Amino acid sequence: MITREQIPTVLDHPVYDTDGNKIGDAKHVFLDDATTQPEWVSVKTGMFGTSESFIPISDASLVEDHLEVPYTKDTVKDAPNVDVDAGGHLSEEEEHRLYEHYGIDWDAAWQQQATQRQPGTGREAGTTDDAMTRSEEQMHVGVERREVGRARLRKYVVTEEVQQTVPVRHEEVRIEREPITDANRDAATAGPDISEAEHEVTLHAERPVTQTEAEPVERVRLTTDERTEEETVTGKVRKEKIEADQPDEDEKRQR
């Protein structure tokens, strides 16, 4: 059972179900007109808290900084939609539908408080005196992280032509003639006087030879950089206005 003194601790704090799953954040606590004790809590659920569900808190418990209710998250999300009027009340029909959804004996609860109950049940906390509370909706914008694409590294082989200039050498025949001198006369007259002869010289030449060898040149990896951009979100919020109907001067004089 949640007391009225614990209401500030409940508001804007998480609400968990029987399995320890977070249902949402508590936004309003509604009091029973007859007992003036907390009877319902409204919880923001859905994406960015766009839906508001009502949960009975007669059997709820406050644990540290959150509220635990004896219902599953799916049960709460499937609760009937309730449109609370400007005075912060649940109609009898709306409360009946909520009791039925949560399996609470409506007749027993009604008879128990019939002698004390006044029209309009489930008054929001904070409206027990003669002052009127004016409320406004606040838009809370959150962000969700989603996958927008994937990047991958792929290695493949291409063949390119490369050119490189290298010096190559080759041998050419050059005829040298030298006159007979005393130094070479013996070598020149060593053979027959008149005869036929051949002399062969082997010529050599260099040619380019290529050879390839794989060498590591760099390492490549994928990294991500996070950038922050400003994006404008537009939404609609409701606010209450209070006007006073006052008697005019003629009415005052007639009285």
XYZ file of C-alpha atoms in Angstrom:
255
model
C 0.000 0.000 0.000
C 1.333 3.426 -0.971
C 0.573 6.273 1.400
C -0.020 9.883 0.463
C 3.295 10.802 2.063
C 5.087 8.509 -0.390
C 3.559 10.096 -3.499
C 6.501 12.494 -4.124
C 8.832 9.500 -4.029
C 6.705 7.658 -6.592
C 6.256 10.430 -9.166
C 8.746 10.489 -12.074
C 10.346 7.281 -10.792
C 10.459 3.881 -12.547
C 7.661 1.341 -12.203
C 8.573 -2.366 -12.467
C 6.379 -5.411 -13.031
C 6.352 -8.781 -11.268
C 9.245 -10.066 -13.407
C 11.481 -7.081 -12.732
C 10.867 -5.464 -16.112
C 10.604 -1.702 -16.280
C 7.118 -0.647 -17.414
C 7.755 3.104 -17.524
C 7.898 6.165 -15.288
C 5.121 7.174 -12.902
C 3.535 10.478 -13.956
C 0.382 10.921 -11.845
C -1.085 9.413 -8.689
C -4.872 9.428 -8.298
C -6.642 9.344 -4.942
C -9.885 7.644 -4.007
C -12.484 10.301 -3.143
C -13.848 8.319 -0.232
C -10.627 7.261 1.479
C -8.331 9.983 0.003
C -5.706 7.258 -0.310
C -3.692 6.552 -3.480
C -5.692 4.272 -5.773
C -4.196 4.547 -9.265
C -0.864 5.482 -10.794
C -0.500 6.494 -14.425
C 2.663 5.313 -16.189
C 4.177 6.616 -19.393
C 4.829 3.654 -21.707
C 5.632 3.083 -25.372
C 8.231 4.735 -27.589
C 9.427 7.954 -25.889
C 6.584 7.547 -23.355
C 3.830 8.352 -25.855
C 1.175 6.242 -24.085
C -0.148 6.486 -20.531
C -1.535 3.448 -18.729
C -3.347 3.248 -15.375
C -2.302 0.707 -12.720
C -4.002 0.037 -9.371
C -1.551 0.536 -6.520
C -3.482 -0.955 -3.611
C -1.063 -3.906 -3.658
C 1.982 -2.018 -4.966
C 5.136 -1.568 -2.919
C 7.819 1.095 -2.895
C 11.290 -0.473 -3.135
C 14.186 1.965 -2.771
C 13.695 4.419 -5.646
C 11.088 2.566 -7.710
C 7.557 1.197 -7.507
C 6.772 -2.503 -7.931
C 3.285 -3.580 -9.030
C 1.845 -7.139 -9.026
C 1.103 -7.111 -12.761
C 3.090 -7.959 -15.888
C 4.293 -5.342 -18.336
C 2.031 -6.724 -21.086
C -1.005 -6.544 -18.790
C -0.318 -2.872 -18.108
C 0.297 -2.030 -21.767
C -3.011 -3.693 -22.725
C -4.994 -1.745 -20.113
C -7.984 0.243 -21.449
C -7.206 3.769 -22.584
C -8.586 6.337 -20.158
C -9.113 10.027 -20.908
C -9.007 11.849 -17.588
C -11.144 14.980 -17.463
C -9.865 18.436 -16.548
C -10.744 17.882 -12.890
C -8.458 14.877 -12.646
C -11.222 12.251 -12.217
C -11.940 8.806 -13.577
C -15.538 8.188 -14.524
C -17.368 5.268 -12.973
C -17.415 3.519 -16.350
C -13.682 3.996 -16.874
C -12.839 2.765 -13.401
C -15.125 -0.229 -13.911
C -13.253 -1.150 -17.125
C -9.915 -0.840 -15.363
C -11.052 -2.994 -12.423
C -12.279 -5.631 -14.862
C -9.013 -5.588 -16.823
C -6.894 -6.127 -13.702
C -9.241 -8.806 -12.327
C -10.405 -6.764 -9.334
C -13.895 -7.466 -7.953
C -15.703 -4.275 -8.856
C -18.862 -5.016 -6.828
C -16.921 -5.802 -3.673
C -14.789 -2.683 -3.995
C -17.830 -0.543 -4.749
C -19.916 -1.849 -1.844
C -17.042 -1.395 0.559
C -16.868 2.324 -0.157
C -20.494 2.978 -1.205
C -21.375 4.777 2.018
C -18.453 7.163 1.700
C -17.914 7.466 -2.054
C -18.910 10.728 -3.756
C -19.473 11.283 -7.516
C -16.301 11.165 -9.561
C -13.802 8.613 -8.347
C -10.090 8.516 -8.693
C -9.220 12.155 -8.063
C -5.678 13.158 -8.860
C -3.427 13.817 -5.874
C -3.169 17.494 -5.128
C -6.869 18.423 -5.606
C -8.165 17.663 -2.119
C -8.542 21.318 -1.072
C -10.568 24.176 -2.552
C -7.777 25.230 -4.917
C -7.745 24.179 -8.555
C -4.579 22.713 -9.968
C -3.543 23.800 -13.443
C -1.342 21.331 -15.282
C 0.629 21.383 -18.493
C 2.076 18.604 -20.555
C 5.808 18.648 -21.084
C 7.358 17.154 -24.178
C 10.335 14.933 -23.438
C 12.422 13.978 -26.439
C 14.675 10.946 -26.370
C 16.798 9.191 -28.951
C 16.919 5.625 -30.135
C 19.920 3.946 -31.684
C 19.227 2.011 -34.877
C 21.243 0.443 -37.653
C 21.476 2.629 -40.762
C 24.017 0.710 -42.838
C 27.126 -1.423 -42.853
C 30.658 -0.853 -44.098
C 33.078 -3.640 -44.900
C 36.630 -4.107 -46.108
C 37.185 -6.305 -49.167
C 40.591 -7.222 -50.576
C 40.989 -8.190 -54.228
C 43.878 -8.480 -56.724
C 44.423 -6.299 -59.787
C 47.256 -6.478 -62.338
C 49.012 -3.298 -63.389
C 51.792 -2.581 -65.844
C 54.849 -0.936 -64.383
C 57.868 0.402 -66.220
C 61.388 0.658 -64.972
C 64.536 1.542 -66.922
C 67.641 -0.540 -66.300
C 71.036 -0.398 -68.117
C 71.922 -3.531 -70.170
C 75.259 -4.261 -71.838
C 76.149 -6.194 -75.000
C 79.351 -6.962 -76.877
C 80.099 -5.788 -80.440
C 82.894 -6.875 -82.767
C 85.604 -4.382 -83.487
C 88.434 -5.128 -85.903
C 91.881 -4.039 -84.780
C 94.784 -3.853 -87.207
C 98.386 -3.468 -86.105
C 101.561 -3.214 -88.150
C 104.352 -5.820 -87.953
C 106.986 -4.770 -85.564
C 109.947 -6.420 -83.922
C 107.700 -7.083 -80.919
C 105.089 -9.139 -82.819
C 107.113 -10.443 -85.745
C 107.723 -13.897 -84.196
C 103.995 -14.380 -83.510
C 103.137 -13.223 -87.023
C 105.526 -15.658 -88.780
C 104.773 -18.665 -86.550
C 102.251 -20.127 -88.991
C 102.459 -21.065 -92.676
C 103.281 -18.372 -95.140
C 100.094 -18.613 -97.225
C 97.039 -20.499 -95.936
C 93.329 -20.246 -95.115
C 92.173 -19.867 -91.485
C 89.188 -18.879 -89.328
C 89.006 -17.300 -85.888
C 85.779 -17.104 -83.883
C 84.828 -14.750 -81.060
C 81.773 -15.324 -78.854
C 79.626 -12.231 -78.321
C 77.659 -11.630 -75.083
C 74.683 -9.397 -74.295
C 72.646 -8.659 -71.157
C 68.831 -8.724 -71.099
C 66.388 -7.572 -68.411
C 65.039 -10.288 -66.099
C 62.017 -9.570 -63.876
C 61.147 -11.184 -60.585
C 58.216 -10.274 -58.254
C 58.113 -10.523 -54.510
C 55.130 -9.698 -52.241
C 55.946 -7.149 -49.578
C 53.548 -5.625 -46.968
C 53.034 -1.917 -47.585
C 50.210 -0.869 -45.203
C 47.525 -2.046 -42.796
C 43.894 -1.006 -43.270
C 41.062 -1.177 -40.710
C 37.557 0.245 -40.306
C 36.818 2.629 -37.452
C 33.762 4.758 -36.661
C 33.609 8.423 -35.727
C 30.560 9.714 -33.853
C 29.273 13.105 -34.908
C 26.506 15.091 -33.236
C 23.998 17.036 -35.283
C 21.098 19.207 -34.202
C 17.663 17.962 -35.252
C 14.406 19.743 -34.466
C 11.515 17.648 -33.155
C 7.967 18.988 -33.321
C 5.183 17.713 -31.082
C 1.918 18.773 -29.511
C 1.379 19.297 -25.784
C -1.785 20.205 -23.936
C -2.086 22.737 -21.163
C -4.909 23.695 -18.884
C -6.160 27.245 -18.498
C -8.210 28.578 -15.619
C -10.753 31.362 -15.996
C -12.830 32.948 -13.259
C -16.500 33.909 -13.796
C -17.075 36.993 -11.660
C -20.312 38.987 -11.218
C -20.423 42.333 -12.984
C -21.184 45.655 -11.279
C -24.953 45.507 -12.050
C -25.248 42.119 -10.395
C -23.371 43.407 -7.347
C -25.756 46.371 -6.992
C -28.827 44.147 -7.336
C -27.565 42.055 -4.468
